[in-house]
Amino acid sequence: LYTVIHNCVNRPGGDSSAPRPLGCSEGSSGYFSALAASCQLGKLSDPGPAGRRTKRSSADSVAVPPQSHPVPALITGPAVECRRDSASVNNLNAGYRRAAAPVAGTRVRVETRRVSDSPGPGAACRSHRGTVPEMPLPPGLRAALIKAGFRSTTDFDGVSVIELAREAGISHNDALSVLKVVRGPPDGNNRQNDLSCSKPPQKSALDLLDEVKSLPHIITFCSDLDNMLGGGIAMGEVTEFCGVPGIGKTQLGIQLAVDVHLPMIFGGAQGEAVYVDTEGSFMAERANDIASAFVNHVQKMVRIRNDTVYTNAASFLTTEHILDTTYVYRVHDYCEQIAVINQLSSFVDSHPRVKLIVIDSIAFLFRHGFEDYALRSRILNGLAQKLTQLANEKGIAVVLINQVTTKVGANNGHLAPALGESWAHACTNRIMLFWEAGHRYARLVKSPSKKTDTVPYQVVADGIRGLSRKRQRNTVQD
């Protein structure tokens, strides 16, 4: 992962004489310090230059982006433990924090601390005492660990045997021995010290069936598309929409981010949405138009039913409420995309009403700047596993917007989803959006429980809608 993020690392303390990491150019200095700020929720503007620096000692400094909200500290120099006085800091995944600090073999540990437990400004940061040179290991093994950037015992947090062997260039047996020394023998009272894999939870097929039936669907406002998907976008699954530019992929993503707010009494999920925008295609004005049409439709349903139960259920549903509970991340490169996806789980924990995550698009930032496609595949597979786990454990819907590319065959070429064949296993359901005779169509090409089918849809001022039966007959005739 160092090769993925190494261009985004600050040089220590702004010292121009300090050595830069391999491949880090002059222009990349200070870029990663803006990563945490630009990944914060709703911050759509460019993070700008690196934040101000506050001196911690003569050799070390902590980068503090100029934001009103606290963000994770990205620390350069010797390994330190930094406690931030904040009640709500969104930490990045530990593995990516380690990869983000290769300068002079540095490892980073970021820890949150509530304001009420603050030790005071004089005790903000302190050095680790358990260091690699003090460990009872062979000298050659200690040298390999230090060269790889492992300086203290906390640098091994969350590191598996395989990861340690790969990063330090040692055998698996040596890596296992190191972790046993660091964490001690397996202890039944301390799950963190247990190097063996934990037993996954066991459920019967009947329990799984009941769970699937109990989860609501997110409608698309296109009845034919909803029927093809079995009632809409399924919760607890990863669904991918692929298509050419202008086919309506972003329109569909915004429509789903609005529709997830539909109250449960109307057959909706009554939740909130997270929208990860990688292309800059999310338009707040368009979201406002779709949300207004959505609210008008719900109010019309309330008037038709003329029941106080429905009236009360829809009383909170306003355009402002929908926009206020649609959380937008604007990311600018694959480093930020990795960081955002890794902290989505903690964000969902702090916002339990989130029922939908839209990533528009998953492929855009990974199609540029990568020369090692094997590395790209490994990173994407890791992100796919994380998104699938997030959907399964949290019971939410994950919608991925993907681009298409031309796949050349023996005789001719055809359009295929981007990111290759290996990415096809990342999603549970895959829908191809395409043009035919001037009309938009959606084709279900992959699903474990639904048959392959093709239905028409249209993009109008109010959002995604289906075609009337009369227009469908005219379309078939055309």
Coordinates of C-alpha atoms in Angstrom, one line a residue, residues 164-404:
L164 CA 4.1 -8.5 8.0
A165 CA 6.0 -11.0 6.0
R166 CA 5.3 -9.0 2.8
E167 CA 6.2 -5.6 4.2
A168 CA 9.3 -6.6 6.1
G169 CA 10.5 -9.2 3.5
I170 CA 10.7 -12.0 5.9
S171 CA 9.3 -15.6 6.0
H172 CA 5.9 -16.4 7.4
N173 CA 7.4 -18.3 10.2
D174 CA 9.5 -15.3 11.2
A175 CA 6.5 -13.0 11.0
L176 CA 4.5 -15.4 13.2
S177 CA 7.3 -15.4 15.7
V178 CA 7.5 -11.6 15.7
L179 CA 3.8 -11.3 16.3
K180 CA 3.9 -13.8 19.2
V181 CA 6.6 -11.7 20.8
V182 CA 4.7 -8.5 20.3
R183 CA 1.3 -9.7 21.3
G184 CA 2.1 -12.6 23.6
P185 CA 0.6 -16.1 23.5
P186 CA -3.1 -16.4 22.5
D187 CA -5.3 -15.4 25.4
G188 CA -8.9 -16.4 25.6
N189 CA -9.7 -13.2 27.5
N190 CA -8.0 -10.9 24.9
R191 CA -9.2 -11.4 21.4
Q192 CA -6.6 -9.0 20.0
N193 CA -3.8 -11.3 21.1
D194 CA -5.3 -14.3 19.4
L195 CA -3.5 -14.8 16.1
S196 CA -5.9 -17.4 14.9
C197 CA -9.0 -16.6 12.8
S198 CA -12.1 -16.2 14.8
K199 CA -15.1 -18.5 14.1
P200 CA -17.7 -16.8 11.9
P201 CA -21.3 -16.6 13.1
Q202 CA -23.5 -19.6 12.1
K203 CA -27.0 -19.2 10.8
S204 CA -29.5 -21.5 9.3
A205 CA -30.8 -21.1 5.7
L206 CA -34.3 -20.4 7.2
D207 CA -32.8 -17.5 9.4
L208 CA -31.2 -16.0 6.3
L209 CA -34.4 -16.3 4.4
D210 CA -36.3 -14.5 7.1
E211 CA -33.7 -11.7 7.2
V212 CA -33.9 -11.2 3.5
K213 CA -37.7 -11.0 3.6
S214 CA -37.6 -8.5 6.5
L215 CA -35.3 -6.1 4.7
P216 CA -37.1 -3.4 2.7
H217 CA -36.1 -2.4 -0.9
I218 CA -35.2 1.0 -2.2
I219 CA -37.5 1.9 -5.2
T220 CA -36.2 3.6 -8.3
F221 CA -39.6 5.2 -9.3
C222 CA -39.5 3.1 -12.5
S223 CA -41.9 0.3 -11.9
D224 CA -40.5 -2.0 -14.6
L225 CA -37.0 -1.6 -13.2
D226 CA -38.2 -2.3 -9.7
N227 CA -40.1 -5.4 -10.8
M228 CA -37.0 -6.7 -12.6
L229 CA -35.0 -6.3 -9.4
G230 CA -37.6 -7.9 -7.2
G231 CA -39.0 -4.8 -5.7
G232 CA -36.1 -2.3 -6.0
I233 CA -32.5 -2.1 -4.8
A234 CA -32.0 -4.9 -2.3
M235 CA -30.6 -4.1 1.2
G236 CA -27.6 -6.1 2.3
E237 CA -26.3 -6.5 -1.2
V238 CA -23.9 -4.7 -3.6
T239 CA -25.6 -3.6 -6.8
E240 CA -23.7 -2.2 -9.8
F241 CA -25.0 0.0 -12.7
C242 CA -22.8 0.2 -15.8
G243 CA -23.2 2.4 -18.9
V244 CA -21.9 4.8 -21.4
P245 CA -21.7 8.6 -20.6
G246 CA -25.1 10.3 -20.8
I247 CA -27.2 7.2 -20.1
G248 CA -28.3 8.4 -16.7
K249 CA -26.1 6.7 -14.2
T250 CA -25.6 9.7 -12.0
Q251 CA -29.3 10.6 -12.3
L252 CA -30.1 7.1 -11.1
G253 CA -27.7 7.4 -8.2
I254 CA -29.2 10.8 -7.0
Q255 CA -32.7 9.3 -7.4
L256 CA -31.9 6.4 -5.1
A257 CA -30.2 8.8 -2.6
V258 CA -33.6 10.6 -2.5
D259 CA -35.8 7.5 -2.6
V260 CA -34.2 5.9 0.4
H261 CA -36.0 8.5 2.6
L262 CA -39.4 7.1 1.7
P263 CA -41.2 6.2 5.0
M264 CA -41.6 2.5 5.8
I265 CA -45.4 2.8 5.9
F266 CA -45.3 3.5 2.1
G267 CA -43.0 0.5 1.5
G268 CA -39.7 2.4 1.7
A269 CA -36.5 2.1 3.8
Q270 CA -37.0 5.4 5.8
G271 CA -33.3 6.0 5.9
E272 CA -30.5 8.3 5.0
A273 CA -27.8 8.2 2.2
V274 CA -24.1 8.6 1.7
Y275 CA -23.0 9.7 -1.7
V276 CA -19.3 9.4 -2.7
D277 CA -18.6 11.5 -5.7
T278 CA -15.4 10.8 -7.5
E279 CA -16.1 12.5 -10.8
G280 CA -17.6 15.8 -9.6
S281 CA -20.9 14.9 -11.2
F282 CA -23.1 15.3 -8.2
M283 CA -25.1 18.5 -8.6
A284 CA -27.0 19.9 -5.6
E285 CA -29.4 21.7 -7.8
R286 CA -30.4 18.5 -9.6
A287 CA -30.7 16.7 -6.2
N288 CA -33.0 19.5 -5.1
D289 CA -35.2 19.1 -8.2
I290 CA -35.5 15.3 -7.7
A291 CA -36.2 15.7 -4.0
S292 CA -38.9 18.3 -4.6
A293 CA -40.7 16.0 -7.1
F294 CA -40.3 13.1 -4.6
V295 CA -41.9 15.1 -1.8
N296 CA -44.8 16.2 -4.0
H297 CA -45.4 12.6 -5.0
V298 CA -45.5 11.5 -1.4
Q299 CA -47.9 14.3 -0.5
K300 CA -50.2 13.2 -3.3
M301 CA -50.2 9.7 -1.9
V302 CA -51.2 11.0 1.5
R303 CA -54.1 13.0 0.1
I304 CA -55.3 9.9 -1.8
R305 CA -55.3 7.7 1.3
N306 CA -56.7 10.4 3.5
D307 CA -55.5 8.7 6.7
T308 CA -53.9 10.3 9.7
V309 CA -51.4 7.5 10.0
Y310 CA -49.9 8.3 6.5
T311 CA -50.1 12.0 7.2
N312 CA -48.1 11.7 10.4
A313 CA -45.6 9.4 8.8
A314 CA -44.9 11.9 6.0
S315 CA -45.0 15.1 8.2
F316 CA -41.2 15.2 8.5
L317 CA -40.6 14.6 4.8
T318 CA -39.4 17.9 3.3
T319 CA -36.9 18.8 0.6
E320 CA -34.6 20.4 3.2
H321 CA -34.7 17.2 5.3
I322 CA -33.8 15.0 2.4
L323 CA -30.9 17.2 1.3
D324 CA -29.7 17.6 5.0
T325 CA -29.6 13.8 5.4
T326 CA -27.8 13.0 2.1
Y327 CA -24.1 13.1 3.1
V328 CA -21.7 13.8 0.2
Y329 CA -18.0 13.0 0.0
R330 CA -16.1 14.7 -2.8
V331 CA -12.9 12.8 -3.4
H332 CA -10.2 13.8 -5.9
D333 CA -7.9 10.8 -6.3
Y334 CA -7.7 7.1 -5.4
C335 CA -5.9 7.8 -2.2
E336 CA -8.9 9.8 -0.9
Q337 CA -11.3 7.2 -2.2
I338 CA -9.4 4.4 -0.3
A339 CA -9.5 6.5 2.9
V340 CA -13.2 7.3 2.6
I341 CA -14.3 3.7 1.9
N342 CA -12.2 2.6 4.9
Q343 CA -13.9 4.9 7.3
L344 CA -17.5 4.3 6.0
S345 CA -18.1 1.6 8.6
S346 CA -17.4 4.0 11.5
F347 CA -19.5 6.7 9.9
V348 CA -22.5 4.3 9.5
D349 CA -22.0 3.3 13.2
S350 CA -22.3 7.0 14.2
H351 CA -25.3 7.5 11.7
P352 CA -27.4 4.4 12.2
R353 CA -30.2 5.7 9.9
V354 CA -27.9 5.4 6.8
K355 CA -29.4 2.7 4.6
L356 CA -27.7 3.5 1.3
I357 CA -24.2 4.1 0.0
V358 CA -23.7 5.3 -3.6
I359 CA -20.2 5.4 -5.1
D360 CA -20.2 7.4 -8.4
S361 CA -18.1 6.1 -9.9
I362 CA -16.0 3.3 -8.5
A363 CA -13.7 3.1 -11.6
F364 CA -12.9 6.7 -12.5
L365 CA -10.0 7.4 -10.2
F366 CA -8.5 3.9 -10.7
R367 CA -8.3 4.2 -14.5
H368 CA -5.6 6.9 -14.3
G369 CA -2.1 6.9 -12.9
F370 CA -1.8 3.1 -12.4
E371 CA 1.0 1.3 -14.2
D372 CA 0.9 -1.8 -12.0
Y373 CA -2.4 -3.4 -12.9
A374 CA -1.9 -6.3 -10.6
L375 CA -1.5 -3.9 -7.7
R376 CA -4.7 -2.1 -8.8
S377 CA -6.6 -5.4 -8.9
R378 CA -5.4 -6.3 -5.3
I379 CA -6.5 -2.9 -4.0
L380 CA -9.9 -3.0 -5.8
N381 CA -10.5 -6.5 -4.5
G382 CA -9.8 -5.3 -1.0
L383 CA -12.2 -2.4 -1.4
A384 CA -14.8 -4.8 -2.8
Q385 CA -14.5 -7.1 0.2
K386 CA -14.9 -4.2 2.5
L387 CA -18.0 -2.9 0.8
T388 CA -19.6 -6.4 0.7
Q389 CA -18.8 -6.8 4.4
L390 CA -20.3 -3.4 5.1
A391 CA -23.5 -4.3 3.2
N392 CA -23.9 -7.7 4.9
E393 CA -23.1 -6.6 8.5
K394 CA -25.0 -3.3 8.5
G395 CA -27.9 -4.5 6.3
I396 CA -27.6 -1.5 4.0
A397 CA -27.6 -1.2 0.2
V398 CA -24.4 -0.4 -1.6
V399 CA -24.8 0.9 -5.2
L400 CA -21.7 1.2 -7.4
I401 CA -21.7 3.3 -10.6
N402 CA -19.2 1.9 -13.1
Q403 CA -18.0 3.0 -16.5
V404 CA -17.7 0.9 -19.6

